[in-house]
């Protein structure tokens, strides 16, 4: 037997197990059926585990993704489902997320759907120094991510192979936002019915009207549901002033200053004369007016 170089070790996300039908199926027929789905020379390993169980390993991640999207392959017009050995590696494109949002915030938003391995940013075509704002996240996806996620208040759109697409307006399936005709209720902020036929009670007082038409103001305590000290816990103004006057180091009252009026010539002349405050204080005479000089 001629020796051949060792094949590359495939990662778990490229490996799948399946069971062939009970009828006699040849190895060549299995490989040809799989390559009709993943492409030519897409099968790297095909291992038999006894009876009708097999393990397949694809060469690339795209071939593994196509096998997942098609949910298997067909042999003799019969569907054969595959089971992934490890969680698949999915490249998720993130759109409509501003560039000033940090990558750590995006990774935290995608963490519930799998482990993030890498994150890159794409550039504008023919301009390698200008980024397009689209981010590509390499994720070990354990559960399917939704079409839209919220990252720091921004609604970002996700796109990956095998994703279930929904409408960006009403989150419904089978149509896009440009052709969406579902009515929107301004009373309960929900899609599917109009505002005139809505019977949802007011969120503020429970009355038979919308929250926008409610006269009762929603307090900050009701919004945050936090415990705030009531008005009874604070002393009255008279009690606070009485305690302040009894304090030995009480602060003096503020003096109200009146606006300064403009000085006239008489005031300027009087400013030269200083009134003595004591008997021993020197007296300053007012200067004599000078006679006009004749030139």
PDB file of C-alpha atoms in Angstrom:
ATOM      1  CA  UNK A   1       0.000   0.000   0.000  1.00  0.00           C
ATOM      2  CA  UNK A   2       1.406   3.381  -1.020  1.00  0.00           C
ATOM      3  CA  UNK A   3       1.959   5.821   1.819  1.00  0.00           C
ATOM      4  CA  UNK A   4       0.127   9.147   1.717  1.00  0.00           C
ATOM      5  CA  UNK A   5       0.676  12.308   3.764  1.00  0.00           C
ATOM      6  CA  UNK A   6      -1.387  12.719   6.907  1.00  0.00           C
ATOM      7  CA  UNK A   7      -4.658  14.593   6.378  1.00  0.00           C
ATOM      8  CA  UNK A   8      -5.422  17.726   8.386  1.00  0.00           C
ATOM      9  CA  UNK A   9      -7.289  17.234  11.635  1.00  0.00           C
ATOM     10  CA  UNK A  10     -10.808  18.618  11.192  1.00  0.00           C
ATOM     11  CA  UNK A  11     -12.363  20.696  13.975  1.00  0.00           C
ATOM     12  CA  UNK A  12     -15.490  19.484  15.699  1.00  0.00           C
ATOM     13  CA  UNK A  13     -17.685  22.051  14.004  1.00  0.00           C
ATOM     14  CA  UNK A  14     -16.910  20.381  10.644  1.00  0.00           C
ATOM     15  CA  UNK A  15     -18.024  16.922  11.823  1.00  0.00           C
ATOM     16  CA  UNK A  16     -21.525  15.393  11.668  1.00  0.00           C
ATOM     17  CA  UNK A  17     -23.084  12.024  12.391  1.00  0.00           C
ATOM     18  CA  UNK A  18     -25.958  10.453  10.474  1.00  0.00           C
ATOM     19  CA  UNK A  19     -27.706   7.139   9.855  1.00  0.00           C
ATOM     20  CA  UNK A  20     -28.228   5.850   6.333  1.00  0.00           C
ATOM     21  CA  UNK A  21     -31.421   4.011   5.323  1.00  0.00           C
ATOM     22  CA  UNK A  22     -31.656   0.316   6.066  1.00  0.00           C
ATOM     23  CA  UNK A  23     -31.335  -0.564   2.401  1.00  0.00           C
ATOM     24  CA  UNK A  24     -27.893  -1.464   1.134  1.00  0.00           C
ATOM     25  CA  UNK A  25     -26.081   1.760   0.201  1.00  0.00           C
ATOM     26  CA  UNK A  26     -22.530   1.864  -1.114  1.00  0.00           C
ATOM     27  CA  UNK A  27     -19.832   4.240   0.142  1.00  0.00           C
ATOM     28  CA  UNK A  28     -19.560   5.903  -3.257  1.00  0.00           C
ATOM     29  CA  UNK A  29     -23.275   6.589  -3.277  1.00  0.00           C
ATOM     30  CA  UNK A  30     -23.085   8.222   0.160  1.00  0.00           C
ATOM     31  CA  UNK A  31     -20.164  10.460  -0.855  1.00  0.00           C
ATOM     32  CA  UNK A  32     -21.829  11.493  -4.111  1.00  0.00           C
ATOM     33  CA  UNK A  33     -25.061  12.346  -2.286  1.00  0.00           C
ATOM     34  CA  UNK A  34     -23.240  14.493   0.277  1.00  0.00           C
ATOM     35  CA  UNK A  35     -21.189  16.324  -2.371  1.00  0.00           C
ATOM     36  CA  UNK A  36     -24.388  17.284  -4.161  1.00  0.00           C
ATOM     37  CA  UNK A  37     -25.088  19.441  -1.109  1.00  0.00           C
ATOM     38  CA  UNK A  38     -21.639  20.643   0.001  1.00  0.00           C
ATOM     39  CA  UNK A  39     -19.872  20.741  -3.382  1.00  0.00           C
ATOM     40  CA  UNK A  40     -17.203  18.723  -5.143  1.00  0.00           C
ATOM     41  CA  UNK A  41     -14.475  17.196  -2.962  1.00  0.00           C
ATOM     42  CA  UNK A  42     -16.244  18.499   0.118  1.00  0.00           C
ATOM     43  CA  UNK A  43     -15.976  15.238   2.069  1.00  0.00           C
ATOM     44  CA  UNK A  44     -12.677  15.017   3.957  1.00  0.00           C
ATOM     45  CA  UNK A  45     -13.547  12.031   6.204  1.00  0.00           C
ATOM     46  CA  UNK A  46     -16.258   9.402   5.998  1.00  0.00           C
ATOM     47  CA  UNK A  47     -15.994   6.942   8.881  1.00  0.00           C
ATOM     48  CA  UNK A  48     -18.229   3.939   9.531  1.00  0.00           C
ATOM     49  CA  UNK A  49     -19.207   3.263  13.161  1.00  0.00           C
ATOM     50  CA  UNK A  50     -21.034   0.000  12.561  1.00  0.00           C
ATOM     51  CA  UNK A  51     -24.557  -0.868  11.410  1.00  0.00           C
ATOM     52  CA  UNK A  52     -25.988   2.252   9.702  1.00  0.00           C
ATOM     53  CA  UNK A  53     -24.119   4.999  11.625  1.00  0.00           C
ATOM     54  CA  UNK A  54     -21.514   7.165   9.884  1.00  0.00           C
ATOM     55  CA  UNK A  55     -19.418  10.241  10.649  1.00  0.00           C
ATOM     56  CA  UNK A  56     -18.562  12.833   8.030  1.00  0.00           C
ATOM     57  CA  UNK A  57     -16.058  15.706   8.180  1.00  0.00           C
ATOM     58  CA  UNK A  58     -16.136  18.518   5.631  1.00  0.00           C
ATOM     59  CA  UNK A  59     -13.084  20.406   4.400  1.00  0.00           C
ATOM     60  CA  UNK A  60     -14.224  23.976   5.062  1.00  0.00           C
ATOM     61  CA  UNK A  61     -16.562  25.825   7.391  1.00  0.00           C
ATOM     62  CA  UNK A  62     -18.738  26.977   4.478  1.00  0.00           C
ATOM     63  CA  UNK A  63     -19.356  23.378   3.468  1.00  0.00           C
ATOM     64  CA  UNK A  64     -20.328  22.533   7.028  1.00  0.00           C
ATOM     65  CA  UNK A  65     -22.685  25.510   7.119  1.00  0.00           C
ATOM     66  CA  UNK A  66     -24.374  24.471   3.877  1.00  0.00           C
ATOM     67  CA  UNK A  67     -24.925  21.017   5.326  1.00  0.00           C
ATOM     68  CA  UNK A  68     -26.570  22.585   8.369  1.00  0.00           C
ATOM     69  CA  UNK A  69     -28.707  24.954   6.312  1.00  0.00           C
ATOM     70  CA  UNK A  70     -30.026  22.122   4.134  1.00  0.00           C
ATOM     71  CA  UNK A  71     -30.571  20.019   7.289  1.00  0.00           C
ATOM     72  CA  UNK A  72     -28.737  17.070   5.765  1.00  0.00           C
ATOM     73  CA  UNK A  73     -28.694  15.496   2.311  1.00  0.00           C
ATOM     74  CA  UNK A  74     -30.743  13.101   0.166  1.00  0.00           C
ATOM     75  CA  UNK A  75     -30.003   9.478  -0.750  1.00  0.00           C
ATOM     76  CA  UNK A  76     -32.297   7.866  -3.311  1.00  0.00           C
ATOM     77  CA  UNK A  77     -34.800  10.712  -2.878  1.00  0.00           C
ATOM     78  CA  UNK A  78     -34.911  10.101   0.873  1.00  0.00           C
ATOM     79  CA  UNK A  79     -33.910  12.799   3.359  1.00  0.00           C
ATOM     80  CA  UNK A  80     -31.024  11.960   5.712  1.00  0.00           C
ATOM     81  CA  UNK A  81     -30.666  14.324   8.684  1.00  0.00           C
ATOM     82  CA  UNK A  82     -27.291  15.085  10.257  1.00  0.00           C
ATOM     83  CA  UNK A  83     -26.334  15.871  13.856  1.00  0.00           C
ATOM     84  CA  UNK A  84     -23.471  18.268  14.583  1.00  0.00           C
ATOM     85  CA  UNK A  85     -20.705  16.875  16.786  1.00  0.00           C
ATOM     86  CA  UNK A  86     -19.741  20.324  18.088  1.00  0.00           C
ATOM     87  CA  UNK A  87     -21.337  23.746  18.004  1.00  0.00           C
ATOM     88  CA  UNK A  88     -21.055  25.298  14.528  1.00  0.00           C
ATOM     89  CA  UNK A  89     -18.820  28.292  13.801  1.00  0.00           C
ATOM     90  CA  UNK A  90     -20.957  30.996  12.208  1.00  0.00           C
ATOM     91  CA  UNK A  91     -19.831  34.313  10.731  1.00  0.00           C
ATOM     92  CA  UNK A  92     -22.407  36.922  11.741  1.00  0.00           C
ATOM     93  CA  UNK A  93     -22.569  40.215   9.839  1.00  0.00           C
ATOM     94  CA  UNK A  94     -23.662  43.135  12.033  1.00  0.00           C
ATOM     95  CA  UNK A  95     -25.291  46.113  10.284  1.00  0.00           C
ATOM     96  CA  UNK A  96     -26.702  49.488  11.420  1.00  0.00           C
ATOM     97  CA  UNK A  97     -24.532  49.674  14.535  1.00  0.00           C
ATOM     98  CA  UNK A  98     -22.750  53.052  14.912  1.00  0.00           C
ATOM     99  CA  UNK A  99     -18.950  52.884  14.953  1.00  0.00           C
ATOM    100  CA  UNK A 100     -18.720  54.672  18.321  1.00  0.00           C
ATOM    101  CA  UNK A 101     -20.293  51.636  20.045  1.00  0.00           C
ATOM    102  CA  UNK A 102     -17.469  49.581  21.540  1.00  0.00           C
ATOM    103  CA  UNK A 103     -16.851  46.004  20.430  1.00  0.00           C
ATOM    104  CA  UNK A 104     -17.104  44.800  24.030  1.00  0.00           C
ATOM    105  CA  UNK A 105     -20.744  45.906  24.138  1.00  0.00           C
ATOM    106  CA  UNK A 106     -21.490  43.966  20.948  1.00  0.00           C
ATOM    107  CA  UNK A 107     -19.751  40.860  22.280  1.00  0.00           C
ATOM    108  CA  UNK A 108     -21.793  41.085  25.493  1.00  0.00           C
ATOM    109  CA  UNK A 109     -25.023  41.321  23.461  1.00  0.00           C
ATOM    110  CA  UNK A 110     -24.122  38.202  21.437  1.00  0.00           C
ATOM    111  CA  UNK A 111     -22.863  36.212  24.432  1.00  0.00           C
ATOM    112  CA  UNK A 112     -26.248  34.506  25.152  1.00  0.00           C
ATOM    113  CA  UNK A 113     -26.168  32.877  21.687  1.00  0.00           C
ATOM    114  CA  UNK A 114     -22.665  31.426  21.813  1.00  0.00           C
ATOM    115  CA  UNK A 115     -18.987  32.067  22.373  1.00  0.00           C
ATOM    116  CA  UNK A 116     -17.388  34.832  20.308  1.00  0.00           C
ATOM    117  CA  UNK A 117     -13.997  33.861  18.860  1.00  0.00           C
ATOM    118  CA  UNK A 118     -13.119  36.841  16.681  1.00  0.00           C
ATOM    119  CA  UNK A 119     -14.427  40.224  15.522  1.00  0.00           C
ATOM    120  CA  UNK A 120     -13.369  42.158  12.433  1.00  0.00           C
ATOM    121  CA  UNK A 121     -14.490  45.261  10.532  1.00  0.00           C
ATOM    122  CA  UNK A 122     -14.975  45.415   6.774  1.00  0.00           C
ATOM    123  CA  UNK A 123     -13.655  48.178   4.521  1.00  0.00           C
ATOM    124  CA  UNK A 124     -15.160  50.014   1.578  1.00  0.00           C
ATOM    125  CA  UNK A 125     -14.501  48.400  -1.778  1.00  0.00           C
ATOM    126  CA  UNK A 126     -11.337  49.787  -3.451  1.00  0.00           C
ATOM    127  CA  UNK A 127     -10.630  51.934  -0.351  1.00  0.00           C
ATOM    128  CA  UNK A 128      -8.776  49.851   2.190  1.00  0.00           C
ATOM    129  CA  UNK A 129      -8.319  52.759   4.606  1.00  0.00           C
ATOM    130  CA  UNK A 130     -12.048  53.548   4.922  1.00  0.00           C
ATOM    131  CA  UNK A 131     -14.260  51.265   6.992  1.00  0.00           C
ATOM    132  CA  UNK A 132     -17.850  50.521   6.024  1.00  0.00           C
ATOM    133  CA  UNK A 133     -19.171  50.142   9.579  1.00  0.00           C
ATOM    134  CA  UNK A 134     -20.128  46.476   9.076  1.00  0.00           C
ATOM    135  CA  UNK A 135     -18.670  44.126  11.677  1.00  0.00           C
ATOM    136  CA  UNK A 136     -18.131  40.397  11.161  1.00  0.00           C
ATOM    137  CA  UNK A 137     -18.299  38.303  14.326  1.00  0.00           C
ATOM    138  CA  UNK A 138     -16.990  34.735  14.353  1.00  0.00           C
ATOM    139  CA  UNK A 139     -19.256  32.951  16.822  1.00  0.00           C
ATOM    140  CA  UNK A 140     -19.486  29.414  18.135  1.00  0.00           C
ATOM    141  CA  UNK A 141     -23.264  29.551  18.020  1.00  0.00           C
ATOM    142  CA  UNK A 142     -25.167  27.350  20.459  1.00  0.00           C
ATOM    143  CA  UNK A 143     -28.618  28.871  19.862  1.00  0.00           C
ATOM    144  CA  UNK A 144     -29.863  30.823  16.829  1.00  0.00           C
ATOM    145  CA  UNK A 145     -29.428  34.578  17.181  1.00  0.00           C
ATOM    146  CA  UNK A 146     -32.394  36.800  16.264  1.00  0.00           C
ATOM    147  CA  UNK A 147     -32.537  39.049  13.229  1.00  0.00           C
ATOM    148  CA  UNK A 148     -32.323  42.199  15.390  1.00  0.00           C
ATOM    149  CA  UNK A 149     -30.592  42.857  18.716  1.00  0.00           C
ATOM    150  CA  UNK A 150     -30.333  45.981  20.864  1.00  0.00           C
ATOM    151  CA  UNK A 151     -26.826  47.152  21.779  1.00  0.00           C
ATOM    152  CA  UNK A 152     -26.648  50.170  24.128  1.00  0.00           C
ATOM    153  CA  UNK A 153     -29.978  51.451  22.846  1.00  0.00           C
ATOM    154  CA  UNK A 154     -29.126  50.915  19.160  1.00  0.00           C
ATOM    155  CA  UNK A 155     -31.080  48.370  17.086  1.00  0.00           C
ATOM    156  CA  UNK A 156     -28.523  46.365  15.130  1.00  0.00           C
ATOM    157  CA  UNK A 157     -29.381  43.957  12.318  1.00  0.00           C
ATOM    158  CA  UNK A 158     -27.733  40.524  12.206  1.00  0.00           C
ATOM    159  CA  UNK A 159     -27.294  38.375   9.122  1.00  0.00           C
ATOM    160  CA  UNK A 160     -25.824  34.889   8.761  1.00  0.00           C
ATOM    161  CA  UNK A 161     -26.461  31.753   6.749  1.00  0.00           C
ATOM    162  CA  UNK A 162     -29.547  29.852   7.816  1.00  0.00           C
ATOM    163  CA  UNK A 163     -30.949  32.820   9.756  1.00  0.00           C
ATOM    164  CA  UNK A 164     -34.712  33.274  10.097  1.00  0.00           C
ATOM    165  CA  UNK A 165     -35.438  36.680   8.537  1.00  0.00           C
ATOM    166  CA  UNK A 166     -38.150  38.888   9.980  1.00  0.00           C
ATOM    167  CA  UNK A 167     -39.605  42.282   9.135  1.00  0.00           C
ATOM    168  CA  UNK A 168     -37.676  45.225  10.585  1.00  0.00           C
ATOM    169  CA  UNK A 169     -40.960  47.042  11.345  1.00  0.00           C
ATOM    170  CA  UNK A 170     -43.297  44.451  12.894  1.00  0.00           C
ATOM    171  CA  UNK A 171     -40.914  41.460  13.397  1.00  0.00           C
ATOM    172  CA  UNK A 172     -43.194  39.288  11.270  1.00  0.00           C
ATOM    173  CA  UNK A 173     -42.108  36.648   8.763  1.00  0.00           C
ATOM    174  CA  UNK A 174     -42.705  36.442   5.042  1.00  0.00           C
ATOM    175  CA  UNK A 175     -42.234  40.110   4.112  1.00  0.00           C
ATOM    176  CA  UNK A 176     -39.845  43.038   4.452  1.00  0.00           C
ATOM    177  CA  UNK A 177     -40.290  46.445   6.077  1.00  0.00           C
ATOM    178  CA  UNK A 178     -40.728  48.203   2.707  1.00  0.00           C
ATOM    179  CA  UNK A 179     -43.858  46.146   1.973  1.00  0.00           C
ATOM    180  CA  UNK A 180     -45.197  45.851   5.539  1.00  0.00           C
ATOM    181  CA  UNK A 181     -48.919  46.672   5.799  1.00  0.00           C
ATOM    182  CA  UNK A 182     -49.648  45.657   9.385  1.00  0.00           C
ATOM    183  CA  UNK A 183     -51.466  48.392  11.355  1.00  0.00           C
ATOM    184  CA  UNK A 184     -49.761  49.920  14.372  1.00  0.00           C
ATOM    185  CA  UNK A 185     -51.634  50.826  17.554  1.00  0.00           C
ATOM    186  CA  UNK A 186     -50.471  54.059  19.134  1.00  0.00           C
ATOM    187  CA  UNK A 187     -52.289  53.192  22.357  1.00  0.00           C
ATOM    188  CA  UNK A 188     -50.482  49.982  23.318  1.00  0.00           C
ATOM    189  CA  UNK A 189     -47.531  50.270  20.872  1.00  0.00           C
ATOM    190  CA  UNK A 190     -48.286  46.913  19.255  1.00  0.00           C
ATOM    191  CA  UNK A 191     -48.765  45.717  15.684  1.00  0.00           C
ATOM    192  CA  UNK A 192     -51.811  43.881  14.381  1.00  0.00           C
ATOM    193  CA  UNK A 193     -54.725  46.201  15.236  1.00  0.00           C
ATOM    194  CA  UNK A 194     -55.637  49.865  14.977  1.00  0.00           C
ATOM    195  CA  UNK A 195     -55.811  52.515  17.675  1.00  0.00           C
ATOM    196  CA  UNK A 196     -59.608  52.918  17.439  1.00  0.00           C
ATOM    197  CA  UNK A 197     -60.349  49.272  18.289  1.00  0.00           C
ATOM    198  CA  UNK A 198     -57.772  48.915  21.082  1.00  0.00           C
ATOM    199  CA  UNK A 199     -59.162  48.122  24.552  1.00  0.00           C
ATOM    200  CA  UNK A 200     -55.929  47.896  26.541  1.00  0.00           C
ATOM    201  CA  UNK A 201     -56.158  49.741  29.878  1.00  0.00           C
ATOM    202  CA  UNK A 202     -53.976  52.732  30.692  1.00  0.00           C
ATOM    203  CA  UNK A 203     -50.565  51.762  32.038  1.00  0.00           C
ATOM    204  CA  UNK A 204     -50.552  54.662  34.519  1.00  0.00           C
ATOM    205  CA  UNK A 205     -53.948  54.512  36.201  1.00  0.00           C
ATOM    206  CA  UNK A 206     -55.721  51.506  34.658  1.00  0.00           C
ATOM    207  CA  UNK A 207     -58.461  53.630  33.120  1.00  0.00           C
ATOM    208  CA  UNK A 208     -60.264  53.203  29.821  1.00  0.00           C
ATOM    209  CA  UNK A 209     -57.978  55.515  27.851  1.00  0.00           C
ATOM    210  CA  UNK A 210     -54.479  55.558  26.431  1.00  0.00           C
ATOM    211  CA  UNK A 211     -51.408  56.410  28.459  1.00  0.00           C
ATOM    212  CA  UNK A 212     -50.809  59.515  26.325  1.00  0.00           C
ATOM    213  CA  UNK A 213     -54.267  60.893  27.201  1.00  0.00           C
ATOM    214  CA  UNK A 214     -53.889  60.205  30.935  1.00  0.00           C
ATOM    215  CA  UNK A 215     -53.904  63.317  33.127  1.00  0.00           C
ATOM    216  CA  UNK A 216     -52.053  61.588  35.953  1.00  0.00           C
ATOM    217  CA  UNK A 217     -48.340  62.191  35.846  1.00  0.00           C
ATOM    218  CA  UNK A 218     -46.143  59.178  36.276  1.00  0.00           C
ATOM    219  CA  UNK A 219     -43.819  59.739  39.201  1.00  0.00           C
ATOM    220  CA  UNK A 220     -40.149  58.958  39.128  1.00  0.00           C
ATOM    221  CA  UNK A 221     -40.626  56.442  41.945  1.00  0.00           C
ATOM    222  CA  UNK A 222     -43.158  54.538  39.861  1.00  0.00           C
ATOM    223  CA  UNK A 223     -40.760  54.388  36.945  1.00  0.00           C
ATOM    224  CA  UNK A 224     -37.702  53.214  38.844  1.00  0.00           C
ATOM    225  CA  UNK A 225     -39.671  51.354  41.555  1.00  0.00           C
ATOM    226  CA  UNK A 226     -37.164  52.505  44.111  1.00  0.00           C
ATOM    227  CA  UNK A 227     -37.752  53.421  47.740  1.00  0.00           C
ATOM    228  CA  UNK A 228     -37.553  57.176  48.177  1.00  0.00           C
ATOM    229  CA  UNK A 229     -37.996  58.943  51.522  1.00  0.00           C
ATOM    230  CA  UNK A 230     -41.482  60.404  51.892  1.00  0.00           C
ATOM    231  CA  UNK A 231     -42.244  64.048  52.627  1.00  0.00           C
ATOM    232  CA  UNK A 232     -43.123  63.209  56.233  1.00  0.00           C
ATOM    233  CA  UNK A 233     -39.508  62.252  56.898  1.00  0.00           C
ATOM    234  CA  UNK A 234     -38.364  65.837  56.315  1.00  0.00           C
ATOM    235  CA  UNK A 235     -38.958  68.642  58.922  1.00  0.00           C
ATOM    236  CA  UNK A 236     -41.085  71.647  58.108  1.00  0.00           C
ATOM    237  CA  UNK A 237     -39.558  74.974  57.151  1.00  0.00           C
ATOM    238  CA  UNK A 238     -40.409  76.617  60.492  1.00  0.00           C
ATOM    239  CA  UNK A 239     -38.796  73.795  62.471  1.00  0.00           C
ATOM    240  CA  UNK A 240     -35.680  73.950  60.323  1.00  0.00           C
ATOM    241  CA  UNK A 241     -35.366  77.728  60.875  1.00  0.00           C
ATOM    242  CA  UNK A 242     -35.872  77.327  64.641  1.00  0.00           C
ATOM    243  CA  UNK A 243     -33.119  74.752  64.851  1.00  0.00           C
ATOM    244  CA  UNK A 244     -30.875  76.990  62.799  1.00  0.00           C
ATOM    245  CA  UNK A 245     -31.311  79.992  65.131  1.00  0.00           C
ATOM    246  CA  UNK A 246     -30.547  77.867  68.190  1.00  0.00           C
ATOM    247  CA  UNK A 247     -27.289  76.685  66.703  1.00  0.00           C
ATOM    248  CA  UNK A 248     -24.335  78.695  68.146  1.00  0.00           C
ATOM    249  CA  UNK A 249     -22.503  78.625  64.836  1.00  0.00           C
ATOM    250  CA  UNK A 250     -25.471  79.633  62.783  1.00  0.00           C
ATOM    251  CA  UNK A 251     -24.659  81.322  59.548  1.00  0.00           C
ATOM    252  CA  UNK A 252     -25.548  84.979  59.296  1.00  0.00           C
ATOM    253  CA  UNK A 253     -28.404  85.942  57.091  1.00  0.00           C
ATOM    254  CA  UNK A 254     -27.646  87.050  53.608  1.00  0.00           C
ATOM    255  CA  UNK A 255     -27.666  90.769  52.955  1.00  0.00           C
ATOM    256  CA  UNK A 256     -29.682  91.925  50.004  1.00  0.00           C
ATOM    257  CA  UNK A 257     -27.653  94.359  47.957  1.00  0.00           C
ATOM    258  CA  UNK A 258     -29.330  97.118  45.993  1.00  0.00           C
ATOM    259  CA  UNK A 259     -28.015  98.029  42.580  1.00  0.00           C
ATOM    260  CA  UNK A 260     -25.375 100.761  42.597  1.00  0.00           C
ATOM    261  CA  UNK A 261     -26.558 104.046  41.142  1.00  0.00           C
ATOM    262  CA  UNK A 262     -24.461 106.128  38.813  1.00  0.00           C
ATOM    263  CA  UNK A 263     -22.307 108.833  40.435  1.00  0.00           C
ATOM    264  CA  UNK A 264     -22.825 112.438  39.415  1.00  0.00           C
ATOM    265  CA  UNK A 265     -20.314 115.338  39.567  1.00  0.00           C
ATOM    266  CA  UNK A 266     -21.550 116.409  43.022  1.00  0.00           C
ATOM    267  CA  UNK A 267     -20.923 112.960  44.431  1.00  0.00           C
ATOM    268  CA  UNK A 268     -17.428 112.922  43.007  1.00  0.00           C
ATOM    269  CA  UNK A 269     -16.702 116.317  44.608  1.00  0.00           C
ATOM    270  CA  UNK A 270     -18.035 115.145  47.979  1.00  0.00           C
ATOM    271  CA  UNK A 271     -15.876 112.046  47.850  1.00  0.00           C
ATOM    272  CA  UNK A 272     -12.785 114.215  48.293  1.00  0.00           C
ATOM    273  CA  UNK A 273     -13.963 115.341  51.753  1.00  0.00           C
ATOM    274  CA  UNK A 274     -13.457 112.691  54.444  1.00  0.00           C
ATOM    275  CA  UNK A 275     -15.400 113.003  57.693  1.00  0.00           C
ATOM    276  CA  UNK A 276     -13.195 112.224  60.766  1.00  0.00           C
ATOM    277  CA  UNK A 277     -14.369 109.203  62.781  1.00  0.00           C
ATOM    278  CA  UNK A 278     -12.457 110.183  65.964  1.00  0.00           C
ATOM    279  CA  UNK A 279     -11.264 113.342  67.701  1.00  0.00           C
ATOM    280  CA  UNK A 280      -7.619 112.511  67.069  1.00  0.00           C
ATOM    281  CA  UNK A 281      -8.139 111.646  63.436  1.00  0.00           C
ATOM    282  CA  UNK A 282      -6.591 114.045  60.956  1.00  0.00           C
ATOM    283  CA  UNK A 283      -8.848 116.205  58.886  1.00  0.00           C
ATOM    284  CA  UNK A 284      -8.441 116.306  55.154  1.00  0.00           C
ATOM    285  CA  UNK A 285      -9.401 119.493  53.402  1.00  0.00           C
ATOM    286  CA  UNK A 286     -11.171 119.452  50.155  1.00  0.00           C
ATOM    287  CA  UNK A 287      -9.047 120.620  47.251  1.00  0.00           C
ATOM    288  CA  UNK A 288      -9.625 124.100  45.911  1.00  0.00           C
ATOM    289  CA  UNK A 289     -10.992 124.379  42.456  1.00  0.00           C
ATOM    290  CA  UNK A 290      -8.429 125.464  39.959  1.00  0.00           C
ATOM    291  CA  UNK A 291      -8.903 128.542  37.829  1.00  0.00           C
ATOM    292  CA  UNK A 292      -9.138 127.895  34.141  1.00  0.00           C
ATOM    293  CA  UNK A 293      -5.862 128.481  32.359  1.00  0.00           C
ATOM    294  CA  UNK A 294      -5.729 130.979  29.542  1.00  0.00           C
ATOM    295  CA  UNK A 295      -3.681 129.888  26.611  1.00  0.00           C
TER     296      UNK A 295
END
